[in-house]
């Protein structure tokens, strides 16, 4: 026997084309081993070795088409024993892992109880003392052959792709055997009957605050498109019995999708949990054809059809594909508009806007700008506008006076009435410019109105004086008409 060393991506190509004589390849089953059904059954999408055995097929059928998890486990164990007898395939059991990180890195989220870093690490990792910003590097064992989410097979390809595209749910790091809602906020599973067939009905309720990295809104139509793209094109990496048996879908609204799948299986839920791709990119047939079809389409190599500076590799994930140098690196930049980023965790603004001012007196507005860590931002651009009827009649750039405080003074001479105040703050943070807007109202009183309190006071005093005089006059008049006792005479 002659052993030939071969570059990994070349090996993968031979596996796909089935031009190999024999090969050694590590395959991970993930936490939910539905892949076993495609690995070992006759005609399975991952059955590269051409294994065909009626006994194994029956055991895998018992494993897959049941809702009894314990029965599924027992059938899979028996199937693996049978595989070990007839195929030089050695099942390797996963144990507790030890993962090392540099001492200046914090925020690592580990999966329990198995170990290994969780997907949530990507959202939380940072350098000690620097909760925001910086660079995080991860090694790749080989240069990815493609960044096409439908044809990627190696762990290195998946490691990059899963930073960009996301799933309906992920593993809960506190217990990896349980599920953590992600693009889907919740789901339900029901058994229904269509005609004379038993059917599994799975309803996903999706997050309604998700956008693709090019700003397009994520909806149930993207999920529906992804599922039927897989059902139609049968990509090896994602195709499963769930898609083969998918009867129909329903979209009651933009954030709900219902799948009807023939038969009953505990695995259907997990097989539907694939990376979701944007319909407006992958449904663009001319874009895919320009690369020679969907299988040859590497979205990272194709400019975005409408957004300058982006490639067609846009997902809903926390990182955006930025650059690549073959054999050296792949650069991903953070997604500043990521839907799971806290909305107030970039720049925080507060504005002090007086409710009223006298015409001719300056209108003074103070704006405070802070960054992710609560630190003052000294290099923001703060624009203050005075609006009337939707049009700006005054505009001024606020000046930083220290401590993240920006002051703006507007001349109100010749103004009168109520106005809207618009404050626009733009600040650069970690290579991205963020914008925040604040609004308020102010009343500009006419100049004479500043004397109104004095006029009112004078009027009140005048009224009081008049009243006093009137009272005194009334008091004197009766006194003058009364005769004195000495002058009184009695008539006889």
Short mmCIF file of C-alpha atoms in Angstrom, two decimals:
data_model
loop_
_atom_site.label_atom_id
_atom_site.label_comp_id
_atom_site.label_asym_id
_atom_site.label_seq_id
_atom_site.Cartn_x
_atom_site.Cartn_y
_atom_site.Cartn_z
CA UNK A 1 0.00 0.00 0.00
CA UNK A 2 1.30 3.41 -0.92
CA UNK A 3 0.31 6.34 1.31
CA UNK A 4 0.16 9.65 -0.49
CA UNK A 5 0.23 13.00 1.32
CA UNK A 6 -2.33 15.39 -0.11
CA UNK A 7 -3.41 18.91 0.69
CA UNK A 8 -6.67 18.88 2.64
CA UNK A 9 -8.78 20.85 0.17
CA UNK A 10 -7.58 18.59 -2.65
CA UNK A 11 -8.66 15.62 -0.53
CA UNK A 12 -12.10 17.15 -0.07
CA UNK A 13 -12.44 17.62 -3.83
CA UNK A 14 -11.62 13.94 -4.43
CA UNK A 15 -14.13 12.88 -1.78
CA UNK A 16 -16.87 14.86 -3.50
CA UNK A 17 -16.00 13.53 -6.94
CA UNK A 18 -15.47 10.00 -5.52
CA UNK A 19 -12.16 9.63 -7.35
CA UNK A 20 -10.33 8.35 -4.25
CA UNK A 21 -9.23 4.79 -3.50
CA UNK A 22 -9.22 5.28 0.26
CA UNK A 23 -8.94 8.23 2.61
CA UNK A 24 -8.70 9.25 6.23
CA UNK A 25 -11.05 11.99 7.31
CA UNK A 26 -12.24 13.21 10.69
CA UNK A 27 -15.98 13.87 10.88
CA UNK A 28 -17.65 15.49 13.86
CA UNK A 29 -21.26 14.56 14.52
CA UNK A 30 -22.08 17.68 16.48
CA UNK A 31 -24.21 17.53 19.63
CA UNK A 32 -27.26 16.17 17.77
CA UNK A 33 -26.12 13.14 15.70
CA UNK A 34 -28.73 13.32 12.93
CA UNK A 35 -25.80 13.14 10.49
CA UNK A 36 -25.54 9.40 11.22
CA UNK A 37 -28.64 8.80 9.11
CA UNK A 38 -26.97 10.37 6.06
CA UNK A 39 -23.53 8.85 6.76
CA UNK A 40 -24.42 5.16 6.78
CA UNK A 41 -27.76 4.53 5.08
CA UNK A 42 -27.93 3.39 1.48
CA UNK A 43 -27.99 6.50 -0.70
CA UNK A 44 -27.32 8.85 2.22
CA UNK A 45 -26.13 12.33 1.22
CA UNK A 46 -22.91 11.91 3.26
CA UNK A 47 -22.37 8.24 2.43
CA UNK A 48 -19.17 8.85 0.47
CA UNK A 49 -17.93 5.29 1.07
CA UNK A 50 -20.93 3.67 -0.61
CA UNK A 51 -21.98 1.63 2.42
CA UNK A 52 -25.14 -0.41 1.77
CA UNK A 53 -26.49 -2.85 4.33
CA UNK A 54 -30.19 -3.72 4.92
CA UNK A 55 -29.67 -4.25 8.65
CA UNK A 56 -27.99 -0.88 9.10
CA UNK A 57 -30.68 0.78 6.99
CA UNK A 58 -33.39 -0.67 9.26
CA UNK A 59 -31.58 0.40 12.44
CA UNK A 60 -31.10 3.91 11.08
CA UNK A 61 -34.76 4.05 10.16
CA UNK A 62 -35.62 3.16 13.76
CA UNK A 63 -33.16 5.81 14.92
CA UNK A 64 -34.53 8.60 12.74
CA UNK A 65 -38.26 7.98 12.44
CA UNK A 66 -39.32 8.01 16.07
CA UNK A 67 -40.21 10.53 18.73
CA UNK A 68 -38.80 8.31 21.49
CA UNK A 69 -35.28 9.60 22.16
CA UNK A 70 -34.25 6.55 24.20
CA UNK A 71 -35.32 4.23 21.39
CA UNK A 72 -33.40 6.41 18.93
CA UNK A 73 -30.23 6.14 21.05
CA UNK A 74 -30.49 2.35 21.31
CA UNK A 75 -30.95 1.96 17.55
CA UNK A 76 -27.98 4.23 16.78
CA UNK A 77 -25.67 2.31 19.12
CA UNK A 78 -26.58 -0.93 17.37
CA UNK A 79 -26.06 0.68 13.96
CA UNK A 80 -22.57 1.85 14.97
CA UNK A 81 -21.65 -1.64 16.15
CA UNK A 82 -22.71 -3.04 12.79
CA UNK A 83 -20.79 -0.32 10.90
CA UNK A 84 -17.64 -1.13 12.88
CA UNK A 85 -17.89 -4.75 11.73
CA UNK A 86 -18.13 -4.11 8.00
CA UNK A 87 -16.43 -0.74 7.43
CA UNK A 88 -12.99 0.46 8.55
CA UNK A 89 -14.71 3.31 10.35
CA UNK A 90 -13.90 3.92 13.99
CA UNK A 91 -16.43 5.88 16.10
CA UNK A 92 -14.55 8.20 18.47
CA UNK A 93 -16.30 9.32 21.63
CA UNK A 94 -16.11 12.92 22.73
CA UNK A 95 -14.88 13.58 26.25
CA UNK A 96 -14.13 16.56 28.46
CA UNK A 97 -11.98 19.06 26.57
CA UNK A 98 -9.25 21.37 27.83
CA UNK A 99 -9.18 24.70 26.03
CA UNK A 100 -6.40 27.22 26.53
CA UNK A 101 -6.53 30.97 25.93
CA UNK A 102 -4.07 33.81 26.36
CA UNK A 103 -4.14 35.46 29.76
CA UNK A 104 -4.97 38.84 28.23
CA UNK A 105 -8.21 37.53 26.70
CA UNK A 106 -11.48 37.53 28.64
CA UNK A 107 -15.12 36.79 27.91
CA UNK A 108 -14.71 33.17 26.78
CA UNK A 109 -17.99 31.24 27.00
CA UNK A 110 -17.48 27.48 27.41
CA UNK A 111 -19.95 24.71 26.64
CA UNK A 112 -21.02 22.64 29.63
CA UNK A 113 -20.41 19.91 30.53
CA UNK A 114 -18.23 18.93 27.54
CA UNK A 115 -16.00 21.99 27.27
CA UNK A 116 -14.90 23.83 24.17
CA UNK A 117 -15.88 27.39 23.40
CA UNK A 118 -19.45 28.31 22.65
CA UNK A 119 -20.63 30.36 19.70
CA UNK A 120 -21.43 33.04 22.29
CA UNK A 121 -17.69 33.58 22.74
CA UNK A 122 -17.74 35.57 19.50
CA UNK A 123 -20.19 38.02 21.06
CA UNK A 124 -18.33 38.45 24.33
CA UNK A 125 -14.59 37.94 23.83
CA UNK A 126 -12.35 40.96 24.49
CA UNK A 127 -8.93 41.95 25.75
CA UNK A 128 -8.61 42.40 29.49
CA UNK A 129 -9.18 46.04 30.37
CA UNK A 130 -10.67 46.76 26.93
CA UNK A 131 -14.32 45.71 26.91
CA UNK A 132 -14.74 47.14 23.42
CA UNK A 133 -12.65 47.09 20.26
CA UNK A 134 -9.42 45.30 19.45
CA UNK A 135 -8.55 42.27 17.34
CA UNK A 136 -9.26 38.61 18.09
CA UNK A 137 -7.36 35.95 16.14
CA UNK A 138 -8.25 32.31 15.63
CA UNK A 139 -6.10 29.78 13.75
CA UNK A 140 -7.29 27.98 10.63
CA UNK A 141 -5.78 24.58 9.89
CA UNK A 142 -6.17 25.06 6.15
CA UNK A 143 -7.10 27.77 3.70
CA UNK A 144 -10.85 27.48 3.09
CA UNK A 145 -11.67 26.10 -0.35
CA UNK A 146 -14.91 28.09 -0.47
CA UNK A 147 -17.09 30.31 1.71
CA UNK A 148 -20.28 29.07 0.07
CA UNK A 149 -22.56 28.05 2.99
CA UNK A 150 -24.14 25.28 0.89
CA UNK A 151 -20.94 23.57 -0.28
CA UNK A 152 -18.51 24.16 2.60
CA UNK A 153 -17.45 20.94 4.29
CA UNK A 154 -14.28 21.48 6.33
CA UNK A 155 -14.18 22.76 9.89
CA UNK A 156 -12.06 25.71 8.76
CA UNK A 157 -14.65 26.75 6.19
CA UNK A 158 -17.45 26.40 8.71
CA UNK A 159 -15.50 28.38 11.33
CA UNK A 160 -15.50 31.41 9.03
CA UNK A 161 -19.00 31.01 7.62
CA UNK A 162 -20.67 30.65 11.01
CA UNK A 163 -19.43 34.10 11.99
CA UNK A 164 -21.53 35.56 9.17
CA UNK A 165 -24.63 33.35 8.77
CA UNK A 166 -26.84 32.26 11.66
CA UNK A 167 -29.24 29.48 12.67
CA UNK A 168 -32.78 29.33 14.03
CA UNK A 169 -31.40 28.07 17.35
CA UNK A 170 -28.02 27.15 18.83
CA UNK A 171 -26.66 24.99 21.64
CA UNK A 172 -27.25 26.33 25.12
CA UNK A 173 -23.74 26.71 26.60
CA UNK A 174 -25.02 25.94 30.10
CA UNK A 175 -26.17 22.52 28.87
CA UNK A 176 -25.29 21.68 25.28
CA UNK A 177 -27.99 19.04 25.02
CA UNK A 178 -30.61 21.81 25.26
CA UNK A 179 -31.47 24.44 22.66
CA UNK A 180 -31.11 28.22 22.87
CA UNK A 181 -33.50 30.26 20.66
CA UNK A 182 -31.71 32.47 18.14
CA UNK A 183 -33.23 33.67 14.86
CA UNK A 184 -36.30 31.78 16.06
CA UNK A 185 -37.65 33.01 19.39
CA UNK A 186 -39.78 29.92 19.94
CA UNK A 187 -41.27 26.92 18.16
CA UNK A 188 -43.92 24.25 18.55
CA UNK A 189 -44.14 20.69 17.21
CA UNK A 190 -47.46 18.97 16.48
CA UNK A 191 -48.66 15.74 14.91
CA UNK A 192 -51.33 16.33 12.27
CA UNK A 193 -52.97 14.35 9.49
CA UNK A 194 -53.01 15.36 5.83
CA UNK A 195 -55.13 12.98 3.81
CA UNK A 196 -54.24 9.60 5.25
CA UNK A 197 -50.66 10.53 6.13
CA UNK A 198 -49.22 11.32 9.55
CA UNK A 199 -47.44 14.63 9.28
CA UNK A 200 -45.17 16.64 11.58
CA UNK A 201 -46.12 20.31 11.82
CA UNK A 202 -43.37 22.60 13.09
CA UNK A 203 -44.10 26.29 13.67
CA UNK A 204 -41.26 28.77 14.14
CA UNK A 205 -41.86 32.24 15.59
CA UNK A 206 -38.98 34.42 14.39
CA UNK A 207 -37.22 37.42 15.90
CA UNK A 208 -38.65 40.61 14.40
CA UNK A 209 -35.66 42.91 14.96
CA UNK A 210 -33.14 41.21 12.66
CA UNK A 211 -31.57 42.80 9.59
CA UNK A 212 -29.16 41.44 7.03
CA UNK A 213 -25.75 43.09 7.01
CA UNK A 214 -26.75 45.17 3.99
CA UNK A 215 -29.71 46.66 5.88
CA UNK A 216 -32.49 44.53 4.36
CA UNK A 217 -35.03 43.24 6.87
CA UNK A 218 -34.89 39.53 7.76
CA UNK A 219 -38.28 37.79 7.49
CA UNK A 220 -39.89 34.37 7.25
CA UNK A 221 -39.51 34.60 3.46
CA UNK A 222 -35.74 34.17 3.89
CA UNK A 223 -36.26 30.99 5.92
CA UNK A 224 -38.77 29.68 3.40
CA UNK A 225 -36.41 30.45 0.52
CA UNK A 226 -33.49 28.68 2.25
CA UNK A 227 -35.49 25.52 2.92
CA UNK A 228 -36.77 25.20 -0.64
CA UNK A 229 -33.36 26.08 -2.06
CA UNK A 230 -32.03 23.04 -0.19
CA UNK A 231 -35.00 20.87 -1.18
CA UNK A 232 -34.57 21.78 -4.85
CA UNK A 233 -30.78 21.78 -5.19
CA UNK A 234 -29.96 19.02 -2.65
CA UNK A 235 -26.60 20.36 -1.38
CA UNK A 236 -24.78 17.50 0.30
CA UNK A 237 -23.89 19.41 3.44
CA UNK A 238 -27.47 20.41 4.27
CA UNK A 239 -29.76 18.00 2.47
CA UNK A 240 -31.60 15.59 4.75
CA UNK A 241 -34.76 13.49 4.94
CA UNK A 242 -36.58 16.49 6.45
CA UNK A 243 -36.21 18.39 3.17
CA UNK A 244 -36.97 15.34 1.06
CA UNK A 245 -40.22 14.86 3.01
CA UNK A 246 -41.10 18.57 3.22
CA UNK A 247 -44.66 18.82 1.86
CA UNK A 248 -45.38 22.52 2.13
CA UNK A 249 -44.89 25.64 4.21
CA UNK A 250 -47.15 28.45 5.38
CA UNK A 251 -46.23 32.04 6.23
CA UNK A 252 -49.06 33.50 8.35
CA UNK A 253 -47.08 36.71 8.74
CA UNK A 254 -43.57 38.10 8.21
CA UNK A 255 -42.23 36.46 11.37
CA UNK A 256 -43.96 33.08 11.45
CA UNK A 257 -43.28 30.03 9.29
CA UNK A 258 -44.97 26.65 9.45
CA UNK A 259 -43.42 23.50 7.95
CA UNK A 260 -45.38 20.33 7.16
CA UNK A 261 -43.15 17.25 6.87
CA UNK A 262 -44.35 13.79 5.95
CA UNK A 263 -43.86 11.25 8.74
CA UNK A 264 -42.82 11.70 12.36
CA UNK A 265 -39.27 12.17 13.58
CA UNK A 266 -37.52 13.75 16.54
CA UNK A 267 -34.80 14.80 14.06
CA UNK A 268 -36.95 16.98 11.80
CA UNK A 269 -36.58 20.00 14.08
CA UNK A 270 -32.78 19.75 13.98
CA UNK A 271 -32.54 19.07 10.26
CA UNK A 272 -34.51 22.24 9.53
CA UNK A 273 -32.03 24.21 11.66
CA UNK A 274 -29.68 25.22 8.85
CA UNK A 275 -27.84 28.46 8.14
CA UNK A 276 -30.37 30.94 6.80
CA UNK A 277 -29.33 32.87 3.69
CA UNK A 278 -30.79 36.12 2.29
CA UNK A 279 -33.37 35.59 -0.45
CA UNK A 280 -32.44 38.87 -2.14
CA UNK A 281 -28.89 37.55 -2.74
CA UNK A 282 -29.29 33.81 -3.28
CA UNK A 283 -32.54 34.29 -5.17
CA UNK A 284 -30.75 36.57 -7.65
CA UNK A 285 -30.31 34.04 -10.46
CA UNK A 286 -28.19 36.34 -12.63
CA UNK A 287 -25.78 36.86 -9.72
CA UNK A 288 -25.39 33.11 -9.21
CA UNK A 289 -25.10 32.39 -12.92
CA UNK A 290 -22.32 34.95 -13.26
CA UNK A 291 -20.23 32.63 -11.09
CA UNK A 292 -21.21 29.51 -13.02
CA UNK A 293 -24.13 28.43 -10.85
CA UNK A 294 -24.90 28.13 -7.15
CA UNK A 295 -22.32 25.37 -6.51
CA UNK A 296 -19.44 27.51 -7.80
CA UNK A 297 -20.76 30.71 -6.27
CA UNK A 298 -18.44 31.98 -3.53
CA UNK A 299 -20.26 35.05 -2.16
CA UNK A 300 -17.09 36.42 -0.57
CA UNK A 301 -15.58 36.88 -4.05
CA UNK A 302 -18.57 38.68 -5.59
CA UNK A 303 -19.29 42.38 -4.98
CA UNK A 304 -22.65 43.14 -3.44
CA UNK A 305 -25.10 44.03 -6.23
CA UNK A 306 -26.23 47.29 -4.62
CA UNK A 307 -24.21 48.17 -1.50
CA UNK A 308 -20.74 49.55 -2.10
CA UNK A 309 -18.04 48.14 0.16
CA UNK A 310 -19.81 44.84 0.82
CA UNK A 311 -19.53 41.48 -0.88
CA UNK A 312 -22.46 39.18 -1.59
CA UNK A 313 -21.51 37.33 1.60
CA UNK A 314 -24.03 39.07 3.84
CA UNK A 315 -25.65 37.29 6.75
CA UNK A 316 -27.37 38.23 9.98
CA UNK A 317 -24.33 37.39 12.10
CA UNK A 318 -22.02 39.44 14.33
CA UNK A 319 -19.18 39.72 11.79
CA UNK A 320 -18.96 40.95 8.20
CA UNK A 321 -16.56 39.52 5.62
CA UNK A 322 -14.02 42.28 4.87
CA UNK A 323 -10.90 40.88 3.21
CA UNK A 324 -8.91 37.79 2.37
CA UNK A 325 -5.34 37.04 1.40
CA UNK A 326 -4.99 33.46 0.20
CA UNK A 327 -2.74 31.40 2.41
CA UNK A 328 -2.45 34.14 5.03
CA UNK A 329 -5.67 35.39 6.59
CA UNK A 330 -9.38 36.07 6.37
CA UNK A 331 -10.48 39.35 7.92
CA UNK A 332 -13.91 39.76 9.46
CA UNK A 333 -15.07 43.07 10.91
CA UNK A 334 -17.70 43.48 13.59
CA UNK A 335 -21.24 44.17 12.49
CA UNK A 336 -22.12 47.51 14.14
CA UNK A 337 -25.83 46.98 13.46
CA UNK A 338 -25.94 43.42 14.78
CA UNK A 339 -29.43 42.66 16.07
CA UNK A 340 -28.18 41.17 19.35
CA UNK A 341 -25.95 44.13 20.17
CA UNK A 342 -27.46 46.18 22.99
CA UNK A 343 -29.02 49.26 21.34
CA UNK A 344 -27.49 51.62 23.90
CA UNK A 345 -24.07 50.01 23.99
CA UNK A 346 -22.28 52.20 21.46
CA UNK A 347 -22.86 55.84 22.21
CA UNK A 348 -25.13 57.30 24.85
CA UNK A 349 -26.40 60.84 24.48
CA UNK A 350 -28.28 63.24 26.73
CA UNK A 351 -29.43 66.74 25.84
CA UNK A 352 -30.44 69.64 28.05
CA UNK A 353 -32.95 71.75 26.08
CA UNK A 354 -34.71 74.69 27.81
CA UNK A 355 -38.49 74.67 27.49
CA UNK A 356 -38.64 78.44 26.85
CA UNK A 357 -36.44 81.45 26.12
CA UNK A 358 -37.06 85.16 25.53
CA UNK A 359 -36.47 86.46 22.01
CA UNK A 360 -33.09 88.11 21.81
CA UNK A 361 -31.66 85.93 24.55
CA UNK A 362 -29.37 83.04 23.51
CA UNK A 363 -30.83 79.52 23.41
CA UNK A 364 -28.18 77.36 25.12
CA UNK A 365 -28.26 73.59 24.59
CA UNK A 366 -25.88 71.12 26.25
CA UNK A 367 -25.34 67.60 24.88
CA UNK A 368 -23.42 64.85 26.70
CA UNK A 369 -21.86 62.04 24.63
CA UNK A 370 -20.41 58.83 26.13
CA UNK A 371 -19.09 55.63 24.58
CA UNK A 372 -19.70 51.91 25.21
CA UNK A 373 -17.75 52.00 28.47
CA UNK A 374 -19.40 55.17 29.74
CA UNK A 375 -16.34 57.25 28.92
CA UNK A 376 -16.66 60.79 27.45
CA UNK A 377 -16.39 61.03 23.65
CA UNK A 378 -14.34 64.14 22.76
CA UNK A 379 -14.40 63.77 18.96
CA UNK A 380 -18.12 63.56 18.16
CA UNK A 381 -19.93 65.77 15.67
CA UNK A 382 -23.00 67.35 17.26
CA UNK A 383 -25.38 69.29 15.02
CA UNK A 384 -28.26 71.29 16.52
CA UNK A 385 -31.13 72.51 14.35
CA UNK A 386 -34.08 74.75 15.12
CA UNK A 387 -37.06 73.65 13.03
CA UNK A 388 -40.28 75.35 12.03
CA UNK A 389 -42.80 73.49 9.92
CA UNK A 390 -40.25 70.75 9.27
CA UNK A 391 -37.66 73.13 7.83
CA UNK A 392 -34.44 74.17 9.56
CA UNK A 393 -34.31 77.91 10.22
CA UNK A 394 -31.18 77.76 12.37
CA UNK A 395 -28.30 75.27 12.37
CA UNK A 396 -25.14 75.23 14.44
CA UNK A 397 -22.31 72.82 15.26
CA UNK A 398 -21.94 72.29 18.99
CA UNK A 399 -18.49 72.79 20.52
CA UNK A 400 -16.84 70.29 22.86
CA UNK A 401 -16.15 72.04 26.17
CA UNK A 402 -14.70 69.00 27.95
CA UNK A 403 -15.83 65.77 29.57
CA UNK A 404 -17.90 64.74 26.57
CA UNK A 405 -20.12 67.82 26.92
CA UNK A 406 -20.95 69.83 23.79
CA UNK A 407 -22.50 73.29 23.94
CA UNK A 408 -24.51 75.03 21.23
CA UNK A 409 -25.81 78.61 21.40
CA UNK A 410 -28.52 79.79 18.99
CA UNK A 411 -29.38 83.45 18.42
CA UNK A 412 -33.14 83.93 18.89
CA UNK A 413 -33.36 87.56 17.76
CA UNK A 414 -36.44 88.07 15.60
CA UNK A 415 -37.96 84.71 16.54
CA UNK A 416 -41.29 84.09 18.21
CA UNK A 417 -43.44 81.02 18.84
CA UNK A 418 -42.85 77.28 19.34
CA UNK A 419 -40.05 75.41 17.58
CA UNK A 420 -38.78 71.84 17.36
CA UNK A 421 -35.17 71.21 18.32
CA UNK A 422 -33.23 68.43 16.54
CA UNK A 423 -29.91 67.17 17.88
CA UNK A 424 -27.86 64.79 15.70
CA UNK A 425 -24.80 63.15 17.22
CA UNK A 426 -22.24 61.23 15.15
CA UNK A 427 -19.28 59.52 16.77
CA UNK A 428 -16.62 57.14 15.46
CA UNK A 429 -16.11 53.96 17.45
CA UNK A 430 -13.98 50.94 16.50
CA UNK A 431 -13.89 52.00 12.86
CA UNK A 432 -17.61 52.65 12.54
CA UNK A 433 -19.54 55.91 12.70
CA UNK A 434 -22.64 55.75 14.88
CA UNK A 435 -25.47 58.25 14.85
CA UNK A 436 -27.99 59.12 17.53
CA UNK A 437 -30.75 61.71 17.32
CA UNK A 438 -32.61 63.57 20.04
CA UNK A 439 -35.55 65.93 19.77
CA UNK A 440 -37.25 68.52 21.94
CA UNK A 441 -39.37 71.67 21.79
CA UNK A 442 -38.74 75.24 22.86
CA UNK A 443 -40.96 78.32 23.02
CA UNK A 444 -39.41 81.66 22.04
CA UNK A 445 -41.34 84.47 23.68
CA UNK A 446 -41.56 88.01 22.21
CA UNK A 447 -39.28 90.59 23.79
CA UNK A 448 -42.12 92.48 25.45
CA UNK A 449 -43.20 89.28 27.17
CA UNK A 450 -40.21 89.51 29.47
CA UNK A 451 -41.88 92.56 31.06
CA UNK A 452 -45.21 90.79 31.35
CA UNK A 453 -44.72 89.84 35.02
CA UNK A 454 -43.93 93.50 35.86
CA UNK A 455 -46.94 94.70 33.88
CA UNK A 456 -49.16 92.18 35.61
CA UNK A 457 -47.76 93.17 39.00
CA UNK A 458 -48.29 96.85 38.24
CA UNK A 459 -51.84 96.14 37.10
CA UNK A 460 -52.55 94.20 40.25
CA UNK A 461 -51.14 97.01 42.38
CA UNK A 462 -53.23 99.57 40.47
CA UNK A 463 -56.36 97.50 40.96
CA UNK A 464 -55.62 97.18 44.65
CA UNK A 465 -55.09 100.95 44.99
CA UNK A 466 -58.33 101.71 43.14
CA UNK A 467 -60.15 99.23 45.32
CA UNK A 468 -58.78 100.83 48.49
CA UNK A 469 -59.78 104.31 47.33
CA UNK A 470 -63.26 103.09 46.47
CA UNK A 471 -63.68 101.47 49.85
CA UNK A 472 -62.60 104.63 51.63
CA UNK A 473 -65.04 106.78 49.61
CA UNK A 474 -67.88 104.50 50.48
CA UNK A 475 -66.89 104.64 54.10
CA UNK A 476 -66.99 108.50 54.17
CA UNK A 477 -70.35 109.00 52.40
CA UNK A 478 -72.65 107.53 55.09
CA UNK A 479 -70.75 109.42 57.77
CA UNK A 480 -71.48 112.82 56.12
CA UNK A 481 -75.25 112.17 55.85
CA UNK A 482 -75.75 111.30 59.54
CA UNK A 483 -77.08 114.39 61.73
CA UNK A 484 -75.36 115.26 64.99
CA UNK A 485 -77.12 114.80 68.36
CA UNK A 486 -76.76 118.47 69.37
CA UNK A 487 -78.53 119.70 66.25
CA UNK A 488 -81.50 117.38 66.56
CA UNK A 489 -84.98 118.96 67.29
CA UNK A 490 -88.17 117.19 68.29
CA UNK A 491 -91.40 118.42 66.71
CA UNK A 492 -94.44 118.75 68.89
#
